[in-house]
Short mmCIF file of C-alpha atoms in Angstrom, two decimals:
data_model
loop_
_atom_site.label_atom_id
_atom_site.label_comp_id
_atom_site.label_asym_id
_atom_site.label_seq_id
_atom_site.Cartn_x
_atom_site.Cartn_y
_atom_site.Cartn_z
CA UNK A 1 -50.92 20.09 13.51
CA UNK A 2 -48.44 17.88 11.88
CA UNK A 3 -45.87 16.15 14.11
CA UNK A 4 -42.11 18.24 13.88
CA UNK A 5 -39.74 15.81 11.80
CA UNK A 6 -36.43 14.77 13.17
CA UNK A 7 -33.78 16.11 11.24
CA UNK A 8 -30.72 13.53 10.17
CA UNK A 9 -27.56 14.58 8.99
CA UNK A 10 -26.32 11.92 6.77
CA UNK A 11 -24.23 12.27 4.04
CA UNK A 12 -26.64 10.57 1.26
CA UNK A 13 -25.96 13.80 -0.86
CA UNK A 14 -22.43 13.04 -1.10
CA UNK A 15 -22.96 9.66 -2.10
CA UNK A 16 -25.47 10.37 -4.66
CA UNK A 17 -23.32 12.71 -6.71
CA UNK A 18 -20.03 10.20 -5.87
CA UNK A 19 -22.05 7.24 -7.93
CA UNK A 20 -22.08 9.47 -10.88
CA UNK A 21 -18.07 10.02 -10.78
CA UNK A 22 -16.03 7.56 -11.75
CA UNK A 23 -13.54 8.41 -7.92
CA UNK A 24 -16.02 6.88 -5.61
CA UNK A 25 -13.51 6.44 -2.80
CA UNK A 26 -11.38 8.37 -0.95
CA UNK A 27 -8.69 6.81 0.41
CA UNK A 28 -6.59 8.04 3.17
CA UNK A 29 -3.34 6.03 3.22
CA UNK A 30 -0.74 5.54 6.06
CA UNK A 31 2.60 3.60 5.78
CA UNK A 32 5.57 4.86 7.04
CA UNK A 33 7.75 3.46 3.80
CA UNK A 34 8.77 5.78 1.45
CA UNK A 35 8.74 3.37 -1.02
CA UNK A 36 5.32 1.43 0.38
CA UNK A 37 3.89 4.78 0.18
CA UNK A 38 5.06 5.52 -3.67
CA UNK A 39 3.73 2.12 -4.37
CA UNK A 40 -0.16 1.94 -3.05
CA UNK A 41 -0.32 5.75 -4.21
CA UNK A 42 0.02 4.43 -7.76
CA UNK A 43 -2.39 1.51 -6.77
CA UNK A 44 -4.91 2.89 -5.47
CA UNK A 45 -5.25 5.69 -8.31
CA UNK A 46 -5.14 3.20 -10.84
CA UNK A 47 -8.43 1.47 -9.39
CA UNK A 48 -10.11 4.41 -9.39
CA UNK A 49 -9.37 6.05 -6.12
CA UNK A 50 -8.86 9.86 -5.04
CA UNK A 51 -5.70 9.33 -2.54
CA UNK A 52 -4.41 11.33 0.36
CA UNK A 53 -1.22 9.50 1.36
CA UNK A 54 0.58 10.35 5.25
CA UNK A 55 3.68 9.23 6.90
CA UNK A 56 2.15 8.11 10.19
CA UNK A 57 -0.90 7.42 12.61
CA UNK A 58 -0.41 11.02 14.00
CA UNK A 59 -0.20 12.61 10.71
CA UNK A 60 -3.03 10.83 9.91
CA UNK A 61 -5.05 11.75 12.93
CA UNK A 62 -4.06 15.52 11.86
CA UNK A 63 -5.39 14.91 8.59
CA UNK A 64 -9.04 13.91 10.09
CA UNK A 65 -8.86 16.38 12.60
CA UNK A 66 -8.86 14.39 15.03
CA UNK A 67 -5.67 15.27 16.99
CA UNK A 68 -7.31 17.00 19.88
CA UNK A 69 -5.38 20.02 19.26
CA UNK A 70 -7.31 21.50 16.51
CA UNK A 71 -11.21 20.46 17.13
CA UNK A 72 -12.32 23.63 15.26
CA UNK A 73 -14.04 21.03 12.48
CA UNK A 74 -16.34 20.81 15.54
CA UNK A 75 -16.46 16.98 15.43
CA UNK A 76 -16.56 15.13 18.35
CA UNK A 77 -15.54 11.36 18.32
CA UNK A 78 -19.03 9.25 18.09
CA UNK A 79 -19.69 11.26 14.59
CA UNK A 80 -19.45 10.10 10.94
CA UNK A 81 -15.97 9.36 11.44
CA UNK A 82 -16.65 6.06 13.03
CA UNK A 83 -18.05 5.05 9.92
CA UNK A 84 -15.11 5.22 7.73
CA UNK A 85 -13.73 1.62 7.22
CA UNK A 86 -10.06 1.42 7.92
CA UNK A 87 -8.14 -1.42 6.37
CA UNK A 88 -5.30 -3.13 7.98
CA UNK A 89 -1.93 -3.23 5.63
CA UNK A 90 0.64 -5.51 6.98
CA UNK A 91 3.56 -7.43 5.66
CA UNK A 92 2.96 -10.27 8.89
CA UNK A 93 0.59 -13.01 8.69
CA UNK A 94 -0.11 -13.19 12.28
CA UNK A 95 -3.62 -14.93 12.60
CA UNK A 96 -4.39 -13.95 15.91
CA UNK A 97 -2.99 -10.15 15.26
CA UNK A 98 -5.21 -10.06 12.14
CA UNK A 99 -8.23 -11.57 13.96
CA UNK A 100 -8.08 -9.39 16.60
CA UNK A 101 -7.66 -6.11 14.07
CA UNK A 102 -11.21 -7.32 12.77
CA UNK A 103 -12.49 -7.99 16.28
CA UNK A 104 -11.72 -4.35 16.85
CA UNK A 105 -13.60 -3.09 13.75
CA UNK A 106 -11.32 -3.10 11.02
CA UNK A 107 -13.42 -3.84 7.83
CA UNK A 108 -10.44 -6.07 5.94
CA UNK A 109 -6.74 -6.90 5.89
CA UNK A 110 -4.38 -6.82 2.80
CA UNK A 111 -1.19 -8.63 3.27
CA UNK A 112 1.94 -7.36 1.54
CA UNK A 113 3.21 -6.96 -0.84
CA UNK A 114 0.20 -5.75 -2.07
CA UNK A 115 -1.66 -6.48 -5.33
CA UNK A 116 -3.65 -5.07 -7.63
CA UNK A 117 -6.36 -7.93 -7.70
CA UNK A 118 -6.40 -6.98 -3.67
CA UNK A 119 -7.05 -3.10 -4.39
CA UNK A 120 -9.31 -4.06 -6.57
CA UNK A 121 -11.44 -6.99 -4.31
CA UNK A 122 -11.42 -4.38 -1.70
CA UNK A 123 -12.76 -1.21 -3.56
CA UNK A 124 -15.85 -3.51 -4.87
CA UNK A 125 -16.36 -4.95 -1.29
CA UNK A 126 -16.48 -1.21 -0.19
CA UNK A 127 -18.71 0.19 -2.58
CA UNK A 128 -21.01 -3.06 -2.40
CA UNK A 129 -21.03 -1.96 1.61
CA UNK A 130 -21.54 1.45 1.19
CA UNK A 131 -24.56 0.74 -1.62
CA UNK A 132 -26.12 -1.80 1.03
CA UNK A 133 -25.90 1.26 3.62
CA UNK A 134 -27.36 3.88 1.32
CA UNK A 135 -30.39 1.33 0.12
CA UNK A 136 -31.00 0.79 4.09
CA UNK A 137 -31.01 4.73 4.93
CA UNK A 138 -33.43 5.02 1.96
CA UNK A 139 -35.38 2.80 2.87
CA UNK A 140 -35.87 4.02 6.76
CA UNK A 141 -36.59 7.04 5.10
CA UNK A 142 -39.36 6.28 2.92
CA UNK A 143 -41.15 4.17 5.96
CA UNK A 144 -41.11 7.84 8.40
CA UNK A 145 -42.00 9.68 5.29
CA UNK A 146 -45.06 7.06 5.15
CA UNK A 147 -45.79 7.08 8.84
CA UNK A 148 -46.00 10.84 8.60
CA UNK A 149 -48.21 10.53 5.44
CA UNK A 150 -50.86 8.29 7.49
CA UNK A 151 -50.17 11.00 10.75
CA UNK A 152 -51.28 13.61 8.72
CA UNK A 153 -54.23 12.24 6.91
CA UNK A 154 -55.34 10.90 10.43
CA UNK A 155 -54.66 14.25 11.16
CA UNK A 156 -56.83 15.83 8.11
CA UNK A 157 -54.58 17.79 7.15
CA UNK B 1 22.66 -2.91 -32.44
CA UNK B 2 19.31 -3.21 -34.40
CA UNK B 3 16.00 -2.47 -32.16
CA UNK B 4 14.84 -5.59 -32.35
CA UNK B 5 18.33 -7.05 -31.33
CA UNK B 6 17.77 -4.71 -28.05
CA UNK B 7 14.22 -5.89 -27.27
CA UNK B 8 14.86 -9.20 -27.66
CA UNK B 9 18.43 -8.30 -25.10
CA UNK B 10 15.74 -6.91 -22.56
CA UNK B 11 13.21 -9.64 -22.42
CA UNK B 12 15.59 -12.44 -22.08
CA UNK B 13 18.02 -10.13 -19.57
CA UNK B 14 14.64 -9.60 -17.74
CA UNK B 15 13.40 -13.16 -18.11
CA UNK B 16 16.80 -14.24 -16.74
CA UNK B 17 16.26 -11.89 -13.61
CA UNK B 18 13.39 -13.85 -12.36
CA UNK B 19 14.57 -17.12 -13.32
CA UNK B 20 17.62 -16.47 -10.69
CA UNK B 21 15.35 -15.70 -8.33
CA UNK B 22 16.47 -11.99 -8.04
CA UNK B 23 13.28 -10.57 -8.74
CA UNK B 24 10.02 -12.09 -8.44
CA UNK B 25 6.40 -12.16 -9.88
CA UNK B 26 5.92 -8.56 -7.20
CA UNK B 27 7.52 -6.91 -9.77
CA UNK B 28 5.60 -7.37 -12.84
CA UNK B 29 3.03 -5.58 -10.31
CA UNK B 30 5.31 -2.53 -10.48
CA UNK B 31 5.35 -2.57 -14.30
CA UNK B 32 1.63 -3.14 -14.79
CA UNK B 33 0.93 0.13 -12.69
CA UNK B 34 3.59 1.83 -15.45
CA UNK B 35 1.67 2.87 -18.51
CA UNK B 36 1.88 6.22 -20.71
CA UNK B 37 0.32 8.19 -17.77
CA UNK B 38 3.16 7.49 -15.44
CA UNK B 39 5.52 6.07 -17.99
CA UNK B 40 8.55 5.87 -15.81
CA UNK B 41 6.64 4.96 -12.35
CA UNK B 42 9.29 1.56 -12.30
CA UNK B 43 12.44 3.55 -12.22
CA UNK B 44 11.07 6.07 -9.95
CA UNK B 45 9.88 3.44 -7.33
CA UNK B 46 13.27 1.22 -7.96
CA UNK B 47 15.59 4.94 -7.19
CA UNK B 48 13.22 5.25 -3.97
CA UNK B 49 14.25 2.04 -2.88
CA UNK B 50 18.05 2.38 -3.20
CA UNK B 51 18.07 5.73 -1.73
CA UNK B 52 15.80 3.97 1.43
CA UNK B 53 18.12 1.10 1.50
CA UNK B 54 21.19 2.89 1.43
CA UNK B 55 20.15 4.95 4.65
CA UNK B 56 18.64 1.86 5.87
CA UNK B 57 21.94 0.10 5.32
CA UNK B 58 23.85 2.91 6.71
CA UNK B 59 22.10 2.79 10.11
CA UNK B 60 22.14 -0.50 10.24
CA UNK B 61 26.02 -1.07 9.86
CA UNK B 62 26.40 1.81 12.34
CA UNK B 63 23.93 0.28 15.17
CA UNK B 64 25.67 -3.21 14.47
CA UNK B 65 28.98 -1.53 15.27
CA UNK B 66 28.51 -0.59 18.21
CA UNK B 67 29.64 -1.65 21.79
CA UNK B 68 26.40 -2.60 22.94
CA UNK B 69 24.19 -3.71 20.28
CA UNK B 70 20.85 -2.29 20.78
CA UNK B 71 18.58 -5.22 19.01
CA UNK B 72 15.20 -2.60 19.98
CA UNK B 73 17.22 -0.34 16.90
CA UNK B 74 18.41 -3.34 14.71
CA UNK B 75 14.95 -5.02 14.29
CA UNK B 76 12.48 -2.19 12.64
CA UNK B 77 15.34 -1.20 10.37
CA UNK B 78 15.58 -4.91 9.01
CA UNK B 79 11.53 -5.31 8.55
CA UNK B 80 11.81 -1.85 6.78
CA UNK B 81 14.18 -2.87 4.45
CA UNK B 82 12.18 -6.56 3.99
CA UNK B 83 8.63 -4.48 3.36
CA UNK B 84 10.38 -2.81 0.77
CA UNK B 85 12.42 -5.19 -0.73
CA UNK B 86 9.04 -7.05 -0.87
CA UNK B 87 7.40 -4.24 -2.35
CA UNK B 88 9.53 -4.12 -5.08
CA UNK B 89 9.72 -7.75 -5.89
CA UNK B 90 13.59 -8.01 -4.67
CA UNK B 91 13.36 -11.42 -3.55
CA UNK B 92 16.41 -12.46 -2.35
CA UNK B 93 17.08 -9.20 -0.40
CA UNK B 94 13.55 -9.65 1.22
CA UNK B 95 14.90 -13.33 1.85
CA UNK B 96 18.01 -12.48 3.61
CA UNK B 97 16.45 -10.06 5.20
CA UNK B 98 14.12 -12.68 6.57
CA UNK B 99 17.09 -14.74 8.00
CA UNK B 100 18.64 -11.54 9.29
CA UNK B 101 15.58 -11.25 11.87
CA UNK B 102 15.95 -14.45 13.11
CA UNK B 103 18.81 -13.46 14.30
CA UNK B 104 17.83 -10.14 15.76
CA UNK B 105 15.25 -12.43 17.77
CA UNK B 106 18.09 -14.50 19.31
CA UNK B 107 20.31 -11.22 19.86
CA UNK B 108 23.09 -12.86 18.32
CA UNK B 109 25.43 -10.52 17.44
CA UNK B 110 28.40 -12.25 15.36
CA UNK B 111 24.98 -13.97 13.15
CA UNK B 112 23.73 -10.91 12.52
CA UNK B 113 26.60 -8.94 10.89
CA UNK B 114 26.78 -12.02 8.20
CA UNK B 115 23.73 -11.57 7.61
CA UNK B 116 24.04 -7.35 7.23
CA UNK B 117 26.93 -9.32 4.85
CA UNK B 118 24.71 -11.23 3.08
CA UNK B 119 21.87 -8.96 2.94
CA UNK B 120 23.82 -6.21 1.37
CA UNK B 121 25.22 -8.66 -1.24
CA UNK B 122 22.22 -9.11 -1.99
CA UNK B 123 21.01 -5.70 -2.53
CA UNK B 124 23.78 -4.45 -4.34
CA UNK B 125 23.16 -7.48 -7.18
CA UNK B 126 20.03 -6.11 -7.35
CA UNK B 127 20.72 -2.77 -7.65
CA UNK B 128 23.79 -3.76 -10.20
CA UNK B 129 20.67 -6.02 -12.38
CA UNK B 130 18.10 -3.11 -12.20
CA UNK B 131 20.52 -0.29 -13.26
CA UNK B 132 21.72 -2.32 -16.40
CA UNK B 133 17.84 -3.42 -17.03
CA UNK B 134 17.23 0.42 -16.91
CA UNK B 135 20.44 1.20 -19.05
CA UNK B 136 18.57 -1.09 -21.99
CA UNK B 137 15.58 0.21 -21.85
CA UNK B 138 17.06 3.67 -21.97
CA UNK B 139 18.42 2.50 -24.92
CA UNK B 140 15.47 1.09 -26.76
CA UNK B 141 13.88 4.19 -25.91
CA UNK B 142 16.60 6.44 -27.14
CA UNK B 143 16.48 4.66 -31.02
CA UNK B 144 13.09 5.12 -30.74
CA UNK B 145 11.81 1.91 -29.69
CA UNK B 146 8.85 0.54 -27.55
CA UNK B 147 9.73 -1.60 -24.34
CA UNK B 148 7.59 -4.83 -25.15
CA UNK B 149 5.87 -5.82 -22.55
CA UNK B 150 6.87 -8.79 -20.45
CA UNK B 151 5.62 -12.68 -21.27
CA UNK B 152 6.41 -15.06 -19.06
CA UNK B 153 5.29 -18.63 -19.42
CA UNK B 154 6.35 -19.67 -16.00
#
């Protein structure tokens, strides 16, 4: 009898049919300057990004749905979420505030005012991640599909 | 005035905006993200900016007026006003609004209304520069004219 297979949830599908288009990020911007806001919209469209742009960190939490209120998305915390990079924007270069935003997890910082060139440095970083991430997943899966191969033949099925 | 008259008005009016130090290389940022797509993205960002500074300003006069000074209120307003300033390339308003938060730090009171002085000297030359830069371009664009794009060899 072949062994049961775990089943994953991973979002590979999404990222398969997001390599075709040419929006391969979503960005989910936060700044609470009207103007700042107006600004990296524009930016971040023009390199290629789809952009959802909020006010503040609870707006933003409201967005994901993670406010606590409204948990009917059924995620809980340790979930896919925790994967999304979040990039530090700030208009302060404060080396220890900085190096303790990456200690904490944050993938990059962008010092204002912001740039174009630094949009751009940041989407490829991103993508070249994200690729590295997918190629890894792919490659776990082909070695259980392989170990279940040599299960099953063992197995004569 | 012939169209080429006008251009050539704009670039060196421009050109002379930077070389005062008024606006700075942020700005050509702003125009590079302007293109037939979103052909009047400048102006709209610029109008967001003086309606934000204006309320900024606003608050800020009012909070420096009163009995107590309440630095906690002062502060965020200035670094607002510098992260857009900034933004926007408005050097010397993102300059004075630098020195303006030194003075926050040391809770000096008397400092910091020269600087709200200062910094709203500042912004209004700005403002005053942009809104004629706008007017010319207006005008290209009315005799049916393209803005040429900005060279600068410095």
């Amino acid at each position: 009898m072949a062994e049961v297979m775990r089943s994953e949830t991973l979002n590979i599908s999404n990222n398969t049919s997001s390599l075709a288009s040419p929006e391969l990020l979503h960005v989910l911007a936060v700044d609470d300057s009207i103007v700042d806001r107006k600004f990296i919209e524009r930016l971040l469209r023009v390199s290629s990004c789809k952009v959802t742009v909020v006010d503040s960190a609870t707006r933003a939490l409201q967005y994901l749905g993670l406010d606590g209120d409204n948990n009917s998305v059924g995620f809980e915390e340790s979930s896919a979420f925790r994967e999304i990079p979040v990039v530090i924007m700030s208009s302060e270069n404060i080396l220890p505030r900085i190096d303790r935003c990456l200690e904490e997890g944050a993938e990059d910082f962008l010092l204002k005012p912001v740039k174009l060139a630094d949009v751009k440095r940041l989407r490829d970083s991103l993508l070249k991640a994200e690729e590295r991430v997918f190629k890894n997943i792919m490659h776990k899966r082909e070695l259980e599909a392989n170990d279940i191969f040599s299960q099953l033949k063992r197995a004569k099925i | 005035m012939e169209l080429v008259q006008m251009q050539k008005s704009l670039q060196d009016y421009t050109k002379s905006l930077f070389l005062d130090g008024v606006l700075d290389s942020q700005f050509l940022q702003l125009q590079q993200l302007q293109d037939e797509s979103n052909p009047d993205f400048v102006s709209q960002v610029v109008t967001l900016f003086f309606q934000d500074s204006d309320r900024i300003l606003n608050d800020l006069s009012l909070s420096l007026d009163q009995q107590v000074v309440d630095f906690k209120k002062v502060d965020p307003h200035v670094h607002q006003l510098k992260g857009s300033s900034s933004s926007i390339g408005a050097q010397r308003v993102k300059n004075a609004c630098v020195v303006f938060r030194s003075f926050c730090e040391q809770q000096n009171v008397e400092g910091c209304h020269r600087c709200l002085q200062q910094v709203k000297q500042e912004y209004y030359l700005v403002k005053n520069r942009l809104e004629t830069l706008f007017k010319l371009e207006q005008q290209i664009v009315a005799s049916g004219g393209m803005i040429p794009a900005m060279e600068l060899g410095f």
